[in-house]
XYZ file of C-alpha atoms in Angstrom:
256
model
C -36.578 -7.686 -24.967
C -35.223 -5.393 -22.247
C -33.285 -2.361 -23.502
C -30.829 -2.483 -20.593
C -27.848 -4.677 -21.609
C -26.412 -4.719 -18.087
C -29.687 -5.966 -16.624
C -30.083 -8.466 -19.463
C -26.672 -10.008 -18.659
C -27.141 -9.758 -14.893
C -30.478 -11.580 -15.065
C -28.591 -14.738 -16.044
C -24.840 -15.296 -15.494
C -25.086 -17.983 -18.186
C -25.491 -15.265 -20.804
C -22.127 -13.690 -20.069
C -20.465 -17.112 -20.109
C -22.051 -17.873 -23.467
C -21.139 -14.493 -24.939
C -17.529 -14.814 -23.799
C -17.397 -18.279 -25.356
C -18.632 -16.885 -28.672
C -15.940 -14.180 -28.457
C -13.318 -16.924 -28.482
C -14.621 -18.446 -31.739
C -17.661 -19.555 -33.648
C -19.654 -22.675 -32.804
C -22.971 -24.343 -33.471
C -25.698 -24.510 -30.806
C -24.989 -28.193 -30.218
C -21.240 -27.531 -29.814
C -21.969 -24.723 -27.377
C -24.299 -26.958 -25.380
C -21.535 -29.596 -25.228
C -18.888 -27.043 -24.190
C -21.001 -25.326 -21.533
C -23.172 -26.654 -18.703
C -26.360 -25.304 -20.291
C -29.203 -27.016 -22.058
C -29.416 -26.702 -25.818
C -32.746 -24.952 -25.424
C -31.192 -22.332 -23.172
C -28.302 -21.875 -25.587
C -30.607 -21.396 -28.563
C -32.842 -18.953 -26.683
C -29.880 -16.788 -25.667
C -28.286 -16.980 -29.108
C -31.487 -15.623 -30.614
C -31.434 -12.762 -28.097
C -27.789 -12.022 -28.940
C -28.589 -11.860 -32.646
C -31.509 -9.481 -31.964
C -29.160 -7.210 -30.028
C -26.436 -7.305 -32.652
C -24.071 -9.120 -30.318
C -23.853 -12.247 -32.478
C -24.409 -13.294 -36.054
C -25.029 -16.668 -37.625
C -24.145 -18.320 -40.916
C -24.185 -21.944 -41.986
C -25.398 -23.050 -38.556
C -22.452 -21.384 -36.791
C -22.773 -18.444 -34.412
C -20.021 -15.868 -33.848
C -19.785 -12.819 -31.624
C -19.757 -9.485 -33.413
C -17.295 -6.774 -32.425
C -20.112 -5.235 -30.392
C -20.725 -8.532 -28.622
C -17.041 -8.987 -27.878
C -16.792 -5.488 -26.388
C -19.938 -6.044 -24.313
C -18.514 -9.322 -22.984
C -15.171 -7.737 -22.109
C -16.616 -4.670 -20.398
C -19.277 -6.547 -18.457
C -16.739 -9.151 -17.320
C -14.445 -6.341 -16.137
C -17.380 -4.805 -14.248
C -18.217 -8.104 -12.558
C -14.557 -8.684 -11.691
C -14.307 -5.183 -10.210
C -17.335 -5.745 -7.991
C -15.910 -9.081 -6.841
C -12.575 -7.449 -6.029
C -14.223 -4.605 -4.142
C -16.013 -7.218 -2.060
C -12.791 -9.159 -1.507
C -10.937 -6.051 -0.289
C -13.890 -4.551 1.591
C -12.015 -4.783 4.951
C -9.487 -2.336 3.486
C -11.858 0.028 1.673
C -14.209 0.168 4.666
C -11.590 1.943 6.771
C -10.035 4.273 4.192
C -10.995 7.939 4.645
C -12.074 8.686 1.057
C -11.748 7.668 -2.588
C -8.437 9.510 -3.028
C -6.852 7.136 -0.514
C -8.042 3.994 -2.308
C -6.129 2.372 -5.165
C -8.076 1.243 -8.206
C -9.616 -2.166 -7.389
C -8.423 -3.493 -10.756
C -4.816 -3.034 -9.616
C -5.294 -5.356 -6.628
C -5.714 -8.545 -8.651
C -2.519 -10.074 -7.275
C -2.444 -8.269 -3.925
C -2.475 -9.981 -0.517
C -4.988 -8.914 2.121
C -4.638 -9.483 5.850
C -7.656 -8.345 7.864
C -8.436 -8.264 11.551
C -11.016 -10.783 12.702
C -12.771 -11.508 15.967
C -10.549 -14.566 16.404
C -7.336 -12.746 15.443
C -7.670 -8.966 15.756
C -3.876 -8.545 15.603
C -3.416 -10.438 12.337
C -2.626 -7.343 10.216
C -0.219 -6.053 12.880
C 1.787 -9.273 12.912
C 1.770 -9.415 9.132
C 2.977 -5.830 8.942
C 5.941 -6.522 11.209
C 6.934 -9.648 9.271
C 6.581 -7.941 5.892
C 8.600 -4.868 6.887
C 11.461 -7.013 8.138
C 11.496 -8.901 4.812
C 11.670 -5.798 2.628
C 14.575 -5.919 0.196
C 15.209 -2.250 -0.480
C 17.700 0.580 0.041
C 15.092 3.214 0.847
C 11.616 3.256 2.370
C 9.004 5.973 2.023
C 6.492 5.791 4.828
C 3.277 7.391 6.103
C 2.390 6.521 9.687
C -0.610 7.966 11.545
C 0.229 6.087 14.777
C 3.012 5.458 17.258
C 3.718 1.780 17.817
C 6.645 0.076 19.532
C 6.095 -3.014 17.381
C 6.342 -0.929 14.212
C 9.336 0.942 15.615
C 11.215 -2.298 16.254
C 10.395 -3.632 12.773
C 11.732 -0.514 11.085
C 14.740 -0.477 13.394
C 15.740 -3.785 11.812
C 15.834 -2.008 8.441
C 17.926 0.795 9.891
C 20.422 -1.749 11.183
C 20.870 -2.866 7.561
C 21.471 0.712 6.462
C 18.042 1.209 4.874
C 17.065 4.892 4.817
C 13.479 5.788 5.782
C 11.612 8.948 4.815
C 8.871 9.070 7.444
C 5.880 11.410 7.412
C 3.739 11.630 10.554
C 0.934 13.976 11.669
C 2.215 16.793 13.859
C 0.461 15.504 17.037
C 2.211 12.118 16.655
C 5.612 13.766 16.235
C 5.002 15.864 19.345
C 3.921 12.792 21.296
C 7.020 10.877 20.238
C 9.240 13.736 21.382
C 7.440 14.009 24.730
C 7.546 10.262 25.440
C 11.293 9.968 25.159
C 13.130 13.213 24.323
C 16.581 11.611 24.395
C 15.664 8.739 22.092
C 13.806 11.114 19.802
C 16.810 13.405 19.457
C 19.105 10.456 18.788
C 16.848 8.978 16.112
C 16.410 12.332 14.353
C 20.208 12.757 14.159
C 20.694 9.369 12.472
C 21.475 9.324 8.763
C 19.021 6.466 8.236
C 15.912 8.554 9.022
C 14.387 11.710 7.573
C 11.377 12.687 9.692
C 8.639 14.992 8.376
C 5.874 16.611 10.418
C 2.627 16.891 8.455
C 0.372 19.821 9.275
C -2.737 17.857 8.268
C -3.844 14.712 10.060
C -4.144 11.526 8.023
C -5.396 8.060 8.930
C -3.814 5.803 6.333
C -0.515 3.958 6.656
C 1.899 3.380 3.809
C 5.263 1.671 3.370
C 6.809 1.936 -0.079
C 9.942 -0.026 -0.922
C 11.717 -0.535 -4.221
C 9.300 -3.179 -5.456
C 6.583 -3.593 -2.826
C 3.862 -1.538 -1.160
C 2.158 -2.030 2.189
C -1.113 -0.119 2.563
C -2.630 -0.023 6.045
C -6.173 1.006 6.995
C -7.022 2.079 10.557
C -10.322 2.473 12.377
C -11.369 5.517 14.406
C -9.501 4.180 17.437
C -6.302 4.019 15.333
C -6.302 0.218 15.360
C -4.876 -1.457 12.284
C -7.794 -3.274 10.662
C -6.508 -4.275 7.232
C -3.191 -4.542 5.450
C -2.705 -4.955 1.705
C 0.618 -5.896 0.111
C 1.199 -5.433 -3.601
C 4.060 -5.430 -6.085
C 1.908 -4.073 -8.922
C 3.640 -1.178 -10.706
C 0.379 0.810 -10.820
C -0.088 0.487 -7.067
C 3.526 1.566 -6.509
C 3.058 4.637 -8.696
C -0.172 5.532 -6.905
C 1.488 5.044 -3.497
C 4.460 7.208 -4.476
C 2.126 10.012 -5.523
C 0.176 9.734 -2.262
C 3.379 9.861 -0.224
C 4.668 12.933 -2.070
C 1.342 14.679 -1.579
C 1.754 14.419 2.185
C 5.476 15.154 2.223
C 4.845 18.393 0.340
C 2.521 19.446 3.183
C 5.163 18.627 5.786
C 8.184 20.212 7.446
C 11.470 18.408 8.012
C 12.043 17.759 11.709
C 15.453 18.472 13.174
C 16.721 18.076 16.692
């Protein structure tokens, strides 16, 4: 018997399935073989291994998971789910600068991912524009490492509805926006619907935080949007709010 429980379960996915089934209630080997797509021989062999490990106990021909077995099943299942979710959202994580800029994978269970592909490299851009226009909120907190006319027009639609935006941008992007169109820049800064902040430190992640929804954008080294994740999970919203405040605290309010 191997002493490594993780390796023991990983060597055969059937073992985790069987252990989780035992955690739901006791059963005989024949009942387990009927419930699961495993042979009775396989079931009996794994049951014996579970008993040896203290993960299951038997009595009267019925096997049940012990508390230890139930905890092992829960934790290993969570581990497997986390790895699957990391793989699912790899297009996002791949382009985030570090771990501090990545939400916990467990929080992304119900999130929507839009990633750039060779066939549709602009997919996350189009999704971003559509999602921003659909936001139902009175205030938006936003991190933007890039200047984009498409993004500008999408957020302008919010401004037309009276939605206030707190926008944090890296100092070089603020300077570039002012240089491109000084008159428009001055007009936008004077509007009551925008509070612009100039961040002293550069950042490469995008964020839009509404009342009940978060958009998290990951960019490559060429500042191209490569992945967009949308989530209404309360834990993601709390994490996003903390990330936004971290950058706003490093920033100065821009006036005309």
